[in-house]
CSV table of C-alpha atoms in Angstrom, one decimal:
chain,number,residue,atom,x,y,z
A,1158,UNK,CA,-16.6,-46.4,39.9
A,1159,UNK,CA,-16.4,-49.6,41.3
A,1160,UNK,CA,-14.8,-52.5,41.6
A,1161,UNK,CA,-18.3,-55.0,41.6
A,1162,UNK,CA,-21.0,-54.7,37.9
A,1163,UNK,CA,-23.4,-53.8,40.8
A,1164,UNK,CA,-21.9,-50.8,41.4
A,1165,UNK,CA,-22.1,-51.5,45.6
A,1166,UNK,CA,-18.6,-52.3,46.3
A,1167,UNK,CA,-15.3,-49.8,46.8
A,1168,UNK,CA,-17.9,-47.3,45.1
A,1169,UNK,CA,-16.5,-43.6,43.6
A,1170,UNK,CA,-18.8,-40.9,43.0
A,1171,UNK,CA,-17.5,-37.8,40.8
A,1172,UNK,CA,-19.5,-34.5,39.7
A,1173,UNK,CA,-18.7,-31.4,38.7
A,1174,UNK,CA,-15.2,-29.5,37.9
A,1175,UNK,CA,-11.9,-31.6,37.8
A,1176,UNK,CA,-11.2,-29.9,41.1
A,1177,UNK,CA,-13.6,-31.9,43.0
A,1178,UNK,CA,-11.6,-35.7,41.8
A,1179,UNK,CA,-9.2,-37.3,43.6
A,1180,UNK,CA,-6.7,-40.5,43.1
A,1181,UNK,CA,-8.4,-43.3,44.4
A,1182,UNK,CA,-7.6,-47.1,44.5
A,1183,UNK,CA,-9.5,-50.2,43.7
A,1184,UNK,CA,-8.7,-53.5,44.9
A,1185,UNK,CA,-9.1,-56.6,42.1
A,1186,UNK,CA,-8.1,-56.6,38.5
A,1187,UNK,CA,-11.4,-55.1,37.1
A,1188,UNK,CA,-13.0,-51.3,37.0
A,1189,UNK,CA,-16.8,-51.0,36.1
A,1190,UNK,CA,-17.6,-47.3,35.0
A,1191,UNK,CA,-21.1,-45.0,34.7
A,1192,UNK,CA,-21.3,-41.9,32.9
A,1193,UNK,CA,-24.3,-40.0,33.4
A,1194,UNK,CA,-24.7,-36.8,31.8
A,1195,UNK,CA,-27.4,-34.3,33.0
A,1196,UNK,CA,-27.8,-32.8,29.9
A,1197,UNK,CA,-26.9,-29.4,31.3
A,1198,UNK,CA,-24.1,-28.4,29.5
A,1199,UNK,CA,-22.4,-29.4,26.6
A,1200,UNK,CA,-18.9,-30.1,27.2
A,1201,UNK,CA,-17.5,-33.6,26.4
A,1202,UNK,CA,-17.7,-35.2,29.3
A,1203,UNK,CA,-14.7,-36.7,32.0
A,1204,UNK,CA,-11.2,-37.9,31.2
A,1205,UNK,CA,-10.0,-40.1,33.9
A,1206,UNK,CA,-6.6,-42.5,33.8
A,1207,UNK,CA,-6.6,-45.9,35.0
A,1208,UNK,CA,-3.3,-47.3,35.7
A,1209,UNK,CA,-2.8,-51.6,36.7
A,1210,UNK,CA,-0.2,-52.9,38.5
A,1211,UNK,CA,1.9,-49.8,40.5
A,1212,UNK,CA,3.8,-50.7,43.5
A,1213,UNK,CA,1.0,-49.3,46.0
A,1214,UNK,CA,0.3,-50.0,49.3
A,1215,UNK,CA,-1.0,-53.7,49.2
A,1216,UNK,CA,2.3,-54.8,47.4
A,1217,UNK,CA,4.2,-52.7,49.9
A,1218,UNK,CA,2.2,-54.0,52.8
A,1219,UNK,CA,2.5,-57.4,51.3
A,1220,UNK,CA,6.5,-57.3,50.9
A,1221,UNK,CA,6.4,-55.7,54.5
A,1222,UNK,CA,4.1,-58.5,56.0
A,1223,UNK,CA,6.1,-61.2,54.6
A,1224,UNK,CA,9.0,-60.4,55.2
A,1225,UNK,CA,8.2,-60.3,59.6
A,1226,UNK,CA,6.4,-63.4,58.8
A,1227,UNK,CA,10.0,-65.1,57.6
A,1228,UNK,CA,11.9,-63.8,60.7
A,1229,UNK,CA,11.3,-66.3,63.6
A,1230,UNK,CA,12.6,-63.5,65.8
A,1231,UNK,CA,10.0,-61.3,65.5
A,1232,UNK,CA,7.2,-63.5,65.2
A,1233,UNK,CA,6.4,-64.0,68.9
A,1234,UNK,CA,5.9,-60.0,68.7
A,1235,UNK,CA,3.1,-59.5,66.4
A,1236,UNK,CA,-0.4,-59.6,66.7
A,1237,UNK,CA,-1.0,-62.8,65.0
A,1238,UNK,CA,-4.2,-62.6,65.5
A,1239,UNK,CA,-5.2,-59.8,64.3
A,1240,UNK,CA,-2.9,-60.1,61.1
A,1241,UNK,CA,-4.7,-63.8,60.6
A,1242,UNK,CA,-8.8,-61.5,60.6
A,1243,UNK,CA,-6.8,-59.3,58.2
A,1244,UNK,CA,-5.5,-61.3,55.8
A,1245,UNK,CA,-9.2,-62.9,55.6
A,1246,UNK,CA,-10.7,-60.1,55.3
A,1247,UNK,CA,-8.0,-59.4,52.1
A,1248,UNK,CA,-8.4,-62.9,51.1
A,1249,UNK,CA,-12.2,-62.9,50.6
A,1250,UNK,CA,-12.5,-59.3,49.3
A,1251,UNK,CA,-9.6,-59.0,46.7
A,1252,UNK,CA,-9.2,-60.9,43.3
A,1253,UNK,CA,-6.1,-61.8,40.6
A,1254,UNK,CA,-3.0,-61.5,42.1
A,1255,UNK,CA,-4.0,-60.1,45.3
A,1256,UNK,CA,-6.0,-62.8,46.7
A,1257,UNK,CA,-3.3,-65.0,45.8
A,1258,UNK,CA,-1.3,-63.3,48.1
A,1259,UNK,CA,-2.9,-62.7,50.5
A,1260,UNK,CA,-4.0,-66.6,51.1
A,1261,UNK,CA,0.4,-67.1,50.9
A,1262,UNK,CA,0.5,-64.7,53.8
A,1263,UNK,CA,-2.5,-67.4,55.4
A,1264,UNK,CA,-0.6,-70.2,55.0
A,1265,UNK,CA,2.5,-68.3,56.6
A,1266,UNK,CA,0.6,-67.4,59.4
A,1267,UNK,CA,-0.5,-71.2,60.1
A,1268,UNK,CA,2.4,-72.6,59.6
A,1269,UNK,CA,4.4,-70.3,62.5
A,1270,UNK,CA,1.5,-70.1,64.1
A,1271,UNK,CA,0.5,-71.5,68.1
A,1272,UNK,CA,-2.9,-73.0,69.3
A,1273,UNK,CA,-5.5,-70.1,69.9
A,1274,UNK,CA,-3.3,-67.7,67.9
A,1275,UNK,CA,-5.9,-67.6,64.3
A,1276,UNK,CA,-9.9,-68.4,64.5
A,1277,UNK,CA,-9.6,-70.6,61.9
A,1278,UNK,CA,-13.8,-70.5,61.5
A,1279,UNK,CA,-13.3,-67.0,59.8
A,1280,UNK,CA,-11.5,-69.0,57.1
A,1281,UNK,CA,-15.5,-70.2,56.0
A,1282,UNK,CA,-16.0,-67.8,52.7
A,1283,UNK,CA,-12.8,-68.9,51.2
A,1284,UNK,CA,-13.8,-72.4,52.5
A,1285,UNK,CA,-17.1,-72.0,50.7
A,1286,UNK,CA,-15.2,-70.7,47.3
A,1287,UNK,CA,-12.8,-73.9,47.3
A,1288,UNK,CA,-15.4,-76.7,47.7
A,1289,UNK,CA,-17.1,-74.9,44.5
A,1290,UNK,CA,-14.4,-74.8,42.6
A,1291,UNK,CA,-13.6,-79.0,43.6
A,1292,UNK,CA,-17.2,-79.4,42.7
A,1293,UNK,CA,-16.8,-77.9,39.5
A,1294,UNK,CA,-13.8,-79.1,38.5
A,1295,UNK,CA,-15.5,-83.1,39.3
A,1296,UNK,CA,-17.7,-82.1,36.3
A,1297,UNK,CA,-15.1,-80.1,33.8
A,1298,UNK,CA,-13.8,-83.2,32.0
A,1299,UNK,CA,-12.1,-80.5,29.1
A,1300,UNK,CA,-9.6,-80.4,31.5
A,1301,UNK,CA,-8.9,-82.6,33.7
A,1302,UNK,CA,-6.3,-82.8,36.6
A,1303,UNK,CA,-5.4,-79.0,36.0
A,1304,UNK,CA,-6.1,-76.8,38.7
A,1305,UNK,CA,-5.8,-73.2,38.5
A,1306,UNK,CA,-3.7,-70.5,41.4
A,1307,UNK,CA,-6.5,-70.1,43.1
A,1308,UNK,CA,-7.9,-73.8,43.6
A,1309,UNK,CA,-4.0,-74.6,43.8
A,1310,UNK,CA,-3.9,-72.1,46.8
A,1311,UNK,CA,-7.1,-73.0,48.4
A,1312,UNK,CA,-6.0,-76.7,48.5
A,1313,UNK,CA,-2.7,-76.0,50.1
A,1314,UNK,CA,-3.7,-73.5,52.4
A,1315,UNK,CA,-6.5,-76.4,54.2
A,1316,UNK,CA,-4.3,-78.7,53.2
A,1317,UNK,CA,-1.7,-77.3,56.0
A,1318,UNK,CA,-4.4,-76.1,57.9
A,1319,UNK,CA,-6.2,-79.4,58.5
A,1320,UNK,CA,-2.7,-81.2,59.9
A,1321,UNK,CA,-2.3,-78.3,62.1
A,1322,UNK,CA,-5.3,-78.8,63.5
A,1323,UNK,CA,-4.9,-82.3,63.5
A,1324,UNK,CA,-1.5,-81.8,65.2
A,1325,UNK,CA,-3.5,-79.2,67.8
A,1326,UNK,CA,-5.9,-81.9,68.5
A,1327,UNK,CA,-9.1,-79.5,67.3
A,1328,UNK,CA,-9.6,-80.9,64.3
A,1329,UNK,CA,-13.8,-81.4,64.7
A,1330,UNK,CA,-14.0,-77.9,66.2
A,1331,UNK,CA,-12.1,-77.1,63.2
A,1332,UNK,CA,-14.8,-78.8,60.5
A,1333,UNK,CA,-18.0,-78.4,62.1
A,1334,UNK,CA,-17.1,-74.7,62.1
A,1335,UNK,CA,-15.9,-74.0,58.5
A,1336,UNK,CA,-19.0,-76.5,57.0
A,1337,UNK,CA,-22.7,-75.3,56.9
A,1338,UNK,CA,-25.5,-77.2,58.5
A,1339,UNK,CA,-27.1,-78.3,54.8
A,1340,UNK,CA,-23.7,-79.6,53.8
A,1341,UNK,CA,-23.6,-81.7,57.1
A,1342,UNK,CA,-26.8,-82.9,56.1
A,1343,UNK,CA,-25.7,-83.6,52.6
A,1344,UNK,CA,-22.5,-85.7,53.4
A,1345,UNK,CA,-24.4,-87.3,56.1
A,1346,UNK,CA,-27.6,-88.3,53.7
A,1347,UNK,CA,-24.9,-89.7,51.5
C-alpha cells in the first residue's frame, strides 16, 4: 500500500499471517494498493479496513499548533524556524485538506515572525506549484475567475509573504531565491 501510484511514497508492504499486519496512516486522500499472490496457498487473500478523515495525529497537531500560534505571549518561546521548516515540508507532501491546513499555519507563522525566523526560500516548491496553477488558470476559459481552494490559499500565502519581506527590506533576495534560472531568463526575454 502506498500514497502514490508508483508505490514509491509512504510504502507499506505486508506478507504472511494477519498477525504481521500493523495499523498505519497514509498522508493525503488516496490509497493505492497492489495484491500479488504467489499461488502457494488456496486462501482467498487479505482483508483490510480503510478509515478516512478520523481525528488522528495530523489533526491533533494542527489544532495544538494553531492555538499556540494564536497566542502572542507564546510565540516568542516557539522554535519558529524549525516549525516553519516542518510545515513547509508538510505542505509539500500532503494533499487535500491537510495541505490547506499546513498552508494556513505557514500564513500564521509569516504574520507573526520577525526577520530571520523563517527561511522563506524553503517555499520554492510551493511557489512552483502556485505558478503552475496560475499558468493553467489563465488558459482555462471555461471557468474564468474561479480559483480552487489550494490556489486561493497559496495566493494569500505569497501575497502576505511578499508584503512581509518588503517590510523587512529583503524582497529582491526572496524573489531571486524562489525563481529558477530558466524562469528568470524567460521573464528577461519577455
